[in-house]
mmCIF file of C-alpha atoms (C1' of nucleotides) in Angstrom:
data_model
loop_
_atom_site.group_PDB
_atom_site.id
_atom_site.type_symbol
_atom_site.label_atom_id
_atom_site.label_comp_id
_atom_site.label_asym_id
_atom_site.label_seq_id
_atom_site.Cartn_x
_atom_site.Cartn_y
_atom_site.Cartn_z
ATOM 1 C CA UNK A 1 72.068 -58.202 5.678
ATOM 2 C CA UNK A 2 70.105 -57.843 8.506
ATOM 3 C CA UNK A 3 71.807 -59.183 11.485
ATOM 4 C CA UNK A 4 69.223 -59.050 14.711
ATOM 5 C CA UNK A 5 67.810 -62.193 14.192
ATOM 6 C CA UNK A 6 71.065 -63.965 14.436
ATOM 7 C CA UNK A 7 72.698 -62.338 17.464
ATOM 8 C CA UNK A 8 69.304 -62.541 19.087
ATOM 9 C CA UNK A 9 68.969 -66.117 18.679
ATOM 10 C CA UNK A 10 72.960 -66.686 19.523
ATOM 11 C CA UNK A 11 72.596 -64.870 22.756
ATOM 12 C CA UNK A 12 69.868 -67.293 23.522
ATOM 13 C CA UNK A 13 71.600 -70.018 23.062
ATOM 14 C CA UNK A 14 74.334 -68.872 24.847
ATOM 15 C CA UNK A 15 72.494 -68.354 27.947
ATOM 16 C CA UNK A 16 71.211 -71.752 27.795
ATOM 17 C CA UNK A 17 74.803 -72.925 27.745
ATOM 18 C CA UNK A 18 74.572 -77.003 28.009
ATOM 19 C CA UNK A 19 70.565 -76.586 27.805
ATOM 20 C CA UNK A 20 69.286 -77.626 25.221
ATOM 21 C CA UNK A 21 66.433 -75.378 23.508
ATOM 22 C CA UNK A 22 64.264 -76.063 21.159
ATOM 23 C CA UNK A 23 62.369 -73.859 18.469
ATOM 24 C CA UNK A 24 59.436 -72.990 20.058
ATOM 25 C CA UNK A 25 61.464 -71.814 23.586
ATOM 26 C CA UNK A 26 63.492 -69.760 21.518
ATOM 27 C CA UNK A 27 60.735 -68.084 19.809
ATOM 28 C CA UNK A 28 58.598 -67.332 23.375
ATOM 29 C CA UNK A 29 62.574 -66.451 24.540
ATOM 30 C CA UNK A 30 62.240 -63.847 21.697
ATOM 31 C CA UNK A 31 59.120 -62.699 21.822
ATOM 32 C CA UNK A 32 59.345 -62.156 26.119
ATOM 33 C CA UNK A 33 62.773 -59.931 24.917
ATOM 34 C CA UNK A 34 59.801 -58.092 22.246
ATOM 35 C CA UNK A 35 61.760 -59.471 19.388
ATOM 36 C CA UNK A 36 59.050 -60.979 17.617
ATOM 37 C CA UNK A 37 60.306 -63.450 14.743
ATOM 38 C CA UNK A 38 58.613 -65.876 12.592
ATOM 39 C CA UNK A 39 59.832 -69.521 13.217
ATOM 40 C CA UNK A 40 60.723 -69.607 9.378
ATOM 41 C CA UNK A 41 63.390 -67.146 10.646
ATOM 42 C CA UNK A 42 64.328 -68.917 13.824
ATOM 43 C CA UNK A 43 64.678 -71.930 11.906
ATOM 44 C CA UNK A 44 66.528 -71.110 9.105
ATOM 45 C CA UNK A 45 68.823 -68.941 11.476
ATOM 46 C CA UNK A 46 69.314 -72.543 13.421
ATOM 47 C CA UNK A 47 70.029 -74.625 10.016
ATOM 48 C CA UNK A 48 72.389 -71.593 9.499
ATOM 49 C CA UNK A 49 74.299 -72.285 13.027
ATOM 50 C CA UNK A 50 74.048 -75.864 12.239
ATOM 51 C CA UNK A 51 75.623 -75.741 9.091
ATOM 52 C CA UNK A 52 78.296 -73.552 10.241
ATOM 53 C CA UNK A 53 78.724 -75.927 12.846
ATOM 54 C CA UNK A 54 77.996 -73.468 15.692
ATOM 55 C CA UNK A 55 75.130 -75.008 16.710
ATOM 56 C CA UNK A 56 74.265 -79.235 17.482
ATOM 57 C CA UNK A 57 70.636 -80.633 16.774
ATOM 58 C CA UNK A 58 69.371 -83.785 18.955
ATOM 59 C CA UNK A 59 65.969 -85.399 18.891
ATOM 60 C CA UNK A 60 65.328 -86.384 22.466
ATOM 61 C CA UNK A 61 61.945 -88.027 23.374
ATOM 62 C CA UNK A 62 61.480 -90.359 20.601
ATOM 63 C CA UNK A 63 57.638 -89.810 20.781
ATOM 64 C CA UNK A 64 57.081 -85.950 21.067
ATOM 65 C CA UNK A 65 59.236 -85.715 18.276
ATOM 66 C CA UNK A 66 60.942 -82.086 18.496
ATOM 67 C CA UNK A 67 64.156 -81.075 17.833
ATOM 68 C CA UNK A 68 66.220 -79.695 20.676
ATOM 69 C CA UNK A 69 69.521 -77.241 20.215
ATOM 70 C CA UNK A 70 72.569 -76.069 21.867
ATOM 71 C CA UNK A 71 75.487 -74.288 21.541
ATOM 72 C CA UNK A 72 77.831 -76.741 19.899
ATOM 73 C CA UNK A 73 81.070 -76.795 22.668
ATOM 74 C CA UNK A 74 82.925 -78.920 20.053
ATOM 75 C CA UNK A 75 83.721 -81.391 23.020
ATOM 76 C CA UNK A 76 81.609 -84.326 22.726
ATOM 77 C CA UNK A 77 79.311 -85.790 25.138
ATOM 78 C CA UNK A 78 76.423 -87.788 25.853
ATOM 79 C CA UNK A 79 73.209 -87.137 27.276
ATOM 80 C CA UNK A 80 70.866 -88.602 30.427
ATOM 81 C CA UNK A 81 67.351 -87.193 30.264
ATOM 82 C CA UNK A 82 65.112 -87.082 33.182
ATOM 83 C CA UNK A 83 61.910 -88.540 32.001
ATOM 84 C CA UNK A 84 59.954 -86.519 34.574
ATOM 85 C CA UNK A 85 61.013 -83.234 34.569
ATOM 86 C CA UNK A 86 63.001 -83.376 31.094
ATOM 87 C CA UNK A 87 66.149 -81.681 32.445
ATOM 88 C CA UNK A 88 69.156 -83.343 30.906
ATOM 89 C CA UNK A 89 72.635 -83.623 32.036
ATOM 90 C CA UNK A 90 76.096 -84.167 30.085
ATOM 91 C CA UNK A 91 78.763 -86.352 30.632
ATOM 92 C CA UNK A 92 81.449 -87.967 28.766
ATOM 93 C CA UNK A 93 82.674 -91.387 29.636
ATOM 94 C CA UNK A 94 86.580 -92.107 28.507
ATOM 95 C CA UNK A 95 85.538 -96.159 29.251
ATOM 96 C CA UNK A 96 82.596 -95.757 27.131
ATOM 97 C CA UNK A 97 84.178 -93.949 24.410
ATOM 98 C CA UNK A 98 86.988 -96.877 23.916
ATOM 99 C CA UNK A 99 84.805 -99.420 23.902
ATOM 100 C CA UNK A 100 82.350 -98.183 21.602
ATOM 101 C CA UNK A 101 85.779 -98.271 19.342
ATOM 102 C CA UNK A 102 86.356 -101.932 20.013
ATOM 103 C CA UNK A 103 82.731 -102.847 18.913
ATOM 104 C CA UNK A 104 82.726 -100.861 15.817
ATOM 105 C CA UNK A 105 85.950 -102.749 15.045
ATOM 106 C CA UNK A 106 84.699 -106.135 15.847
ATOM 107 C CA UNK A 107 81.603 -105.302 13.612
ATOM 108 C CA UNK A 108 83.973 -103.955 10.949
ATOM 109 C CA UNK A 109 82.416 -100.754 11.065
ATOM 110 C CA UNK A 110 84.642 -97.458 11.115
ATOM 111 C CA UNK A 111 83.082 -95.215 13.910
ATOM 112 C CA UNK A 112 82.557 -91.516 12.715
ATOM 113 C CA UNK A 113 80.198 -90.583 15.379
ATOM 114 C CA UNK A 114 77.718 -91.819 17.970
ATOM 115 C CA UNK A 115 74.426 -90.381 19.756
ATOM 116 C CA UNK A 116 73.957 -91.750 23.697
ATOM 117 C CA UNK A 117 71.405 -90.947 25.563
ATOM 118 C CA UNK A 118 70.184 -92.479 28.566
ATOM 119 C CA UNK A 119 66.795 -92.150 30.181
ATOM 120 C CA UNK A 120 65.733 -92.380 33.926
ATOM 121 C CA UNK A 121 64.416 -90.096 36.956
ATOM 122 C CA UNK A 122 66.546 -87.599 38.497
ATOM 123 C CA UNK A 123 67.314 -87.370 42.235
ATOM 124 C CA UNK A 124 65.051 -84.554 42.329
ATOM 125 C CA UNK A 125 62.353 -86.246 40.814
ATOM 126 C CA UNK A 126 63.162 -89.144 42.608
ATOM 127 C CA UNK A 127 61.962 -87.312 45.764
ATOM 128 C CA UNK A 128 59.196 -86.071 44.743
ATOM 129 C CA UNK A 129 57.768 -89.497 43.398
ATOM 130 C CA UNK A 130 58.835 -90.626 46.879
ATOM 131 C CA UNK A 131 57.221 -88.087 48.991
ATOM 132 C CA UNK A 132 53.940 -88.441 46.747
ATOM 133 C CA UNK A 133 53.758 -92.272 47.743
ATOM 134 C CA UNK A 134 53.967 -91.676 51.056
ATOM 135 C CA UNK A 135 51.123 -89.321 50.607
ATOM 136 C CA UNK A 136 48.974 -91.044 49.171
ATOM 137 C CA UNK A 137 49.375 -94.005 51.928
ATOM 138 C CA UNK B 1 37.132 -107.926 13.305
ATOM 139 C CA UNK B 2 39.195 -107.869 10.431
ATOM 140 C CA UNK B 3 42.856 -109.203 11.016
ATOM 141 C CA UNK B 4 44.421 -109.329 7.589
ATOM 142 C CA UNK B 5 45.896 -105.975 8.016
ATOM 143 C CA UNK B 6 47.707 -107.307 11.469
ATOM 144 C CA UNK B 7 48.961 -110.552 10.234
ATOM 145 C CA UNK B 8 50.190 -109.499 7.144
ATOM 146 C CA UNK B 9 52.115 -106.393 8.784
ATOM 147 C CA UNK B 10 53.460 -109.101 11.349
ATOM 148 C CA UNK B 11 54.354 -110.985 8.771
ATOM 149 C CA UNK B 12 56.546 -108.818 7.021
ATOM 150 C CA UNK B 13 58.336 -108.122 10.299
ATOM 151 C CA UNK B 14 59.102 -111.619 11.015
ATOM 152 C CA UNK B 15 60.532 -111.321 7.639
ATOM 153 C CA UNK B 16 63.088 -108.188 8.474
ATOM 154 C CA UNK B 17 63.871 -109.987 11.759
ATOM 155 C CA UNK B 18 66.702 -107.764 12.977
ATOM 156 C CA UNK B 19 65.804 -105.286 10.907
ATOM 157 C CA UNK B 20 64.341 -102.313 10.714
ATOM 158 C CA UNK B 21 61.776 -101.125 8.722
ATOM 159 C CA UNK B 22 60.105 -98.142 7.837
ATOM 160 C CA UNK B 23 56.058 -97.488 7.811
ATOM 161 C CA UNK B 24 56.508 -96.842 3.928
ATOM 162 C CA UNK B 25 58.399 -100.060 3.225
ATOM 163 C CA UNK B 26 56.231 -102.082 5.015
ATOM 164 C CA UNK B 27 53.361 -99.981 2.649
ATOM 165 C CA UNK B 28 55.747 -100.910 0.017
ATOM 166 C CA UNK B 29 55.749 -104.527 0.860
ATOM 167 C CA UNK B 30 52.273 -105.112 1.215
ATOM 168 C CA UNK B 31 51.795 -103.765 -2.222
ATOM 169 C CA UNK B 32 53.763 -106.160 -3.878
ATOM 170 C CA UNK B 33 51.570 -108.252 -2.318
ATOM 171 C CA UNK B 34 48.629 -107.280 -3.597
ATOM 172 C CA UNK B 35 47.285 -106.237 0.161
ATOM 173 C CA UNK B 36 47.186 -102.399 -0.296
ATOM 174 C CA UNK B 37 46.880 -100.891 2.999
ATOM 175 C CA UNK B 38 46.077 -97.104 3.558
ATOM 176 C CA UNK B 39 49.407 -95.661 5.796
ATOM 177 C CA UNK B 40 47.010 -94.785 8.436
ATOM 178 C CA UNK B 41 46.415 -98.692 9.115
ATOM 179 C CA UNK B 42 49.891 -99.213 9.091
ATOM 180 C CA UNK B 43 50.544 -96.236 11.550
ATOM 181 C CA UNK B 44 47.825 -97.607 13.261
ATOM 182 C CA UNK B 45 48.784 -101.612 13.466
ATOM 183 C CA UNK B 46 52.258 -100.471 14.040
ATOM 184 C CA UNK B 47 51.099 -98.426 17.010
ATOM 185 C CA UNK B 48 48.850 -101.166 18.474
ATOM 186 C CA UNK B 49 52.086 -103.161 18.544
ATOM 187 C CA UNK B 50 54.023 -100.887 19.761
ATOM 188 C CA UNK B 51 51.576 -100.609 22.560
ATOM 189 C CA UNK B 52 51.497 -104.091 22.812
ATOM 190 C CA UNK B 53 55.043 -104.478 23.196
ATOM 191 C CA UNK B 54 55.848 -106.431 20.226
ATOM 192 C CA UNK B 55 57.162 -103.792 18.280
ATOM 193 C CA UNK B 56 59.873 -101.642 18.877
ATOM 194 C CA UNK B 57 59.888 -98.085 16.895
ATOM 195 C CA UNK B 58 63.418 -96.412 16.643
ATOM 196 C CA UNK B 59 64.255 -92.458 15.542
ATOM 197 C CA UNK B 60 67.484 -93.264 13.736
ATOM 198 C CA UNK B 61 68.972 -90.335 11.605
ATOM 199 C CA UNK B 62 68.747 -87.341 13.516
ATOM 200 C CA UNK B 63 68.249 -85.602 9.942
ATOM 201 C CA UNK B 64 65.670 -86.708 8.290
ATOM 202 C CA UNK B 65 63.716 -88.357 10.755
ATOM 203 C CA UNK B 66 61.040 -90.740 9.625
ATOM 204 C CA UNK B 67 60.652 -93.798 12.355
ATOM 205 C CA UNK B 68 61.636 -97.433 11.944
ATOM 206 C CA UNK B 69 60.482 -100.568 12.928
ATOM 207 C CA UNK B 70 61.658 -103.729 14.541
ATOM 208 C CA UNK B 71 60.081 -106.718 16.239
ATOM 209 C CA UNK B 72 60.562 -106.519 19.882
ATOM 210 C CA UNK B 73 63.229 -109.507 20.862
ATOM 211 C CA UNK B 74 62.819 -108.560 24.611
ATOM 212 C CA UNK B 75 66.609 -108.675 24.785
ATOM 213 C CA UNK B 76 67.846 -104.691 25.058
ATOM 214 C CA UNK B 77 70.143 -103.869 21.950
ATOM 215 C CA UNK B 78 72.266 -101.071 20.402
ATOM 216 C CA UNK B 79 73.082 -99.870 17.101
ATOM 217 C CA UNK B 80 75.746 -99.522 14.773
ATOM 218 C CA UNK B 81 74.139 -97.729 11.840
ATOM 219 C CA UNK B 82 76.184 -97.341 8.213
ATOM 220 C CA UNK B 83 76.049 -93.698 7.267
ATOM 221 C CA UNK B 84 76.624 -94.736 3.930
ATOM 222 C CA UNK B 85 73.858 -97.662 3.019
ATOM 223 C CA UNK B 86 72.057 -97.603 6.066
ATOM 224 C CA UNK B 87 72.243 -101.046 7.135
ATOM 225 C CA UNK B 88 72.173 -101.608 11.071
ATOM 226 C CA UNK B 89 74.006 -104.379 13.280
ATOM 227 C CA UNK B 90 73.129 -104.877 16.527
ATOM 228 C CA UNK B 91 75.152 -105.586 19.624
ATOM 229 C CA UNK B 92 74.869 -105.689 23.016
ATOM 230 C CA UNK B 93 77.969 -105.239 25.313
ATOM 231 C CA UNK B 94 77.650 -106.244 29.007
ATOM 232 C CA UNK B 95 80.896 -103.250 29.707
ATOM 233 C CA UNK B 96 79.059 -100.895 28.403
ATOM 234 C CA UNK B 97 75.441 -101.340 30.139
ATOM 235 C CA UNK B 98 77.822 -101.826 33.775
ATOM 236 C CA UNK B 99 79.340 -98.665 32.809
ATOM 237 C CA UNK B 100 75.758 -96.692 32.360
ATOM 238 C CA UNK B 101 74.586 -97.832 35.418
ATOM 239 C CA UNK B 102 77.437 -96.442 37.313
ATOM 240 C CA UNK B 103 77.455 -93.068 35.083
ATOM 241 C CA UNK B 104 74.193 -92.878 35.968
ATOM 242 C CA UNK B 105 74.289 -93.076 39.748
ATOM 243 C CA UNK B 106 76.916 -90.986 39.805
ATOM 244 C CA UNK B 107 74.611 -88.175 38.399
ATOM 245 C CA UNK B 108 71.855 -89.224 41.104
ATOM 246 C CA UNK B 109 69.835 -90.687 37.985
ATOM 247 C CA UNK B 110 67.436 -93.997 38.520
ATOM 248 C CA UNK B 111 68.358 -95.418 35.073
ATOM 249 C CA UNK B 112 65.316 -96.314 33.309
ATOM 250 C CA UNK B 113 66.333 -96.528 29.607
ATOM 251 C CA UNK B 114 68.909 -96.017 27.250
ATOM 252 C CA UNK B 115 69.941 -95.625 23.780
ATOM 253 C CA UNK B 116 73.377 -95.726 21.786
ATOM 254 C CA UNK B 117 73.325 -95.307 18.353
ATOM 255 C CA UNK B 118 76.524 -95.786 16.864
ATOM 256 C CA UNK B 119 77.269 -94.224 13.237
ATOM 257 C CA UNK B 120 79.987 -95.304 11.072
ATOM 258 C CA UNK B 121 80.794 -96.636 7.871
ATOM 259 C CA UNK B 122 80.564 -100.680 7.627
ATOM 260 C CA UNK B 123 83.201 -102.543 6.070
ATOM 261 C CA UNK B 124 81.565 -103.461 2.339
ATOM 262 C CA UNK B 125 81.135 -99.520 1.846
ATOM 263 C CA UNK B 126 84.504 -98.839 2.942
ATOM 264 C CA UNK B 127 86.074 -100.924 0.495
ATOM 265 C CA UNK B 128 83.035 -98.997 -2.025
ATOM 266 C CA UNK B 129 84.653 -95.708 -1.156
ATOM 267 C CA UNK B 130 88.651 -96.893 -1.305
ATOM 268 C CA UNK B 131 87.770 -98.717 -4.676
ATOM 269 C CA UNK B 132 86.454 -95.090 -5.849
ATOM 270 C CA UNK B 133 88.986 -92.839 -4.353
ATOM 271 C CA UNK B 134 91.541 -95.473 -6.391
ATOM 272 C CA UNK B 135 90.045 -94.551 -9.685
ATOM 273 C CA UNK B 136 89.246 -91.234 -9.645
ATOM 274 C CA UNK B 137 93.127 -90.456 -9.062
ATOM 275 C "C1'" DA C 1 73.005 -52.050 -7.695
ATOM 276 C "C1'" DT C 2 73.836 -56.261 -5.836
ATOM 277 C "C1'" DC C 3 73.378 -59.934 -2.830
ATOM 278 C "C1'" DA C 4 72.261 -61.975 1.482
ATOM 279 C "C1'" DT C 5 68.638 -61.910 4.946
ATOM 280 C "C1'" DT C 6 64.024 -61.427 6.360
ATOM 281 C "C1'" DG C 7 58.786 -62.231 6.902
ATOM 282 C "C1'" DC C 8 54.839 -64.160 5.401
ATOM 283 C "C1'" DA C 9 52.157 -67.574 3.764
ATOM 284 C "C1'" DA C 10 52.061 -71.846 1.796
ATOM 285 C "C1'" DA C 11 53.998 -76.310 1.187
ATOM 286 C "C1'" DG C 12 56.053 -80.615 2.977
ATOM 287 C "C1'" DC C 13 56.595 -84.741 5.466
ATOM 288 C "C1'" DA C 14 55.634 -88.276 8.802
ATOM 289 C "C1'" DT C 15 52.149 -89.408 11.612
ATOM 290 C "C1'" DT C 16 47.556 -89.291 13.840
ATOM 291 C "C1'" DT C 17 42.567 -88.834 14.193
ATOM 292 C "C1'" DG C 18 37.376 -88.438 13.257
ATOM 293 C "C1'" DC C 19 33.953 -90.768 11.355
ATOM 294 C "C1'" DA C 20 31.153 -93.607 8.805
ATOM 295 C "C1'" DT C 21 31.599 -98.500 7.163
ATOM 296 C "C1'" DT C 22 32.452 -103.175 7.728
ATOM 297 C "C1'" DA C 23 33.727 -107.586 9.888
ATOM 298 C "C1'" DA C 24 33.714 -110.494 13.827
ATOM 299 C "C1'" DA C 25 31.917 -112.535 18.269
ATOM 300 C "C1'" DT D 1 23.883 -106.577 18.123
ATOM 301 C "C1'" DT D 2 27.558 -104.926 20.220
ATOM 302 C "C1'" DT D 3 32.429 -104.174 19.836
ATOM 303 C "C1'" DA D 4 36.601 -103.722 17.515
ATOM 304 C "C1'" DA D 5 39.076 -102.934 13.154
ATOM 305 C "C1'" DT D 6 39.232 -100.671 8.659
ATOM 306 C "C1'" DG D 7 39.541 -97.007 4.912
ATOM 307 C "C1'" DC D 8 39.281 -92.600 3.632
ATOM 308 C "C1'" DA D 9 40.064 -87.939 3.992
ATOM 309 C "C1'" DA D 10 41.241 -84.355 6.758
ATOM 310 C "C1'" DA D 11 43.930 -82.630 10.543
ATOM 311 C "C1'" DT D 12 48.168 -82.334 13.162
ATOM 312 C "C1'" DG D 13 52.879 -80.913 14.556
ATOM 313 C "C1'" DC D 14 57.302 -79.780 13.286
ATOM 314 C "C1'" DT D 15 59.956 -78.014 9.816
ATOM 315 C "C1'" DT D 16 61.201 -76.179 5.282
ATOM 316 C "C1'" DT D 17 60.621 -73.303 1.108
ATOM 317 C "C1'" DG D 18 59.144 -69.805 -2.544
ATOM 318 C "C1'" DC D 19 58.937 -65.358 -3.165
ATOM 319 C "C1'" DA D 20 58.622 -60.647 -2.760
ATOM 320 C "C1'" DA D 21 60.334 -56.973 0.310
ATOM 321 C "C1'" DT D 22 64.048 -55.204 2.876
ATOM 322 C "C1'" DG D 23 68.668 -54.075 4.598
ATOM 323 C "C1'" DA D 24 73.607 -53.787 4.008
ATOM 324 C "C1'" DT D 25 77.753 -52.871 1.218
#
DNA sequence: ATCATTGCAAAGCATTTGCATTAAA
DNA sequence: TTTAATGCAAATGCTTTGCAATGAT
């Protein structure tokens, strides 16, 4: 078995450590490195990591509908997503975490997993959309 | 113009209040009621309402991701989705929304948005699964 | 020689769009 | 009669799959 594909595609992931990557960035990743694969490969090779539980899939951006991947760092976390820029930071909330526990109780519901993601403008962005207005006064 | 399409597609989500449906149930549904509608009208209704703010359109299911539907009740909600017969409660939980805010500040974000999607197994489903796991032993 | 892995092209699915047709104001 | 809404079919975007070719053991 050939095994390029799959260290290539690891080692891209692994760079992006806590980025998340999607298909397409991974394939112009690739092809920049002149290892030019067919996304049939660096999909499959994804599913593969998924499976294998190497790898975590999220859809972001419920309207641009792509699936994002990273490295799966078997601790969990959540997600807030700059809806400017798109750069996303991780965080895990002990407060949160228990209390999403006492709902799923009160609902009678036995909690096997969750998905958070909050939305909103980074300080960066922030700053720009600040110095723009001031501009354009 | 024509309006049957928009009433009867309203009609059925008035029905599912609190729930969610899909663009192919709602197909489904209008069927069965003799007012067969081509999925592009749905798609296309759905997305006028959307626009319009009286529909809200979830991506539950990171897997196989088809979008749902909801009326829009104004009042911000989470989910608690059953892995096992899909069925979704809402909630809302003041703690939790506090907590975000401060999260969020606290990684210089301007909170915008969020969404929690809790996944678990509901209570009729796991009495289902201990009722099986009693037999099959 | 066998079996998993690859590449290609084609299929798949959910959703959207172009366009000519039709209904409403 | 002008504008908006509809139906159809075709296109889209992301993702998966069938299959023959290839590489590894």
């Amino acid at each position: 078995m050939e095994t390029t594909p799959r260290l290539a595609i690891l080692k891209i992931l692994e760079l992006g450590k806590g980025k998340h990557v999607s298909a397409e960035a991974i394939y112009r990743r690739l092809l920049k490195k002149n290892i030019p694969l067919p996304m049939s490969t660096v999909y499959r090779v994804l599913g593969q990591f998924e499976s294998a539980g190497i790898v975590q899939r999220h859809i972001f951006d419920a309207e641009r509908s792509a699936s994002v991947f990273e490295l799966n760092n078997k601790v969990h976390h959540d997600h807030m997503i700059c809806i400017t820029c798109g750069s996303v930071s991780h965080f895990v909330d002990k407060k949160i975490e228990e209390r999403q526990l006492t709902i799923a109780k009160n609902l009678g519901f036995e909690l096997t997993d969750h998905s958070l993601n909050m939305y909103g403008v980074c300080c960066s962005c922030v700053a720009i959309d600040a110095a723009r207005e001031s501009v354009s006064e």
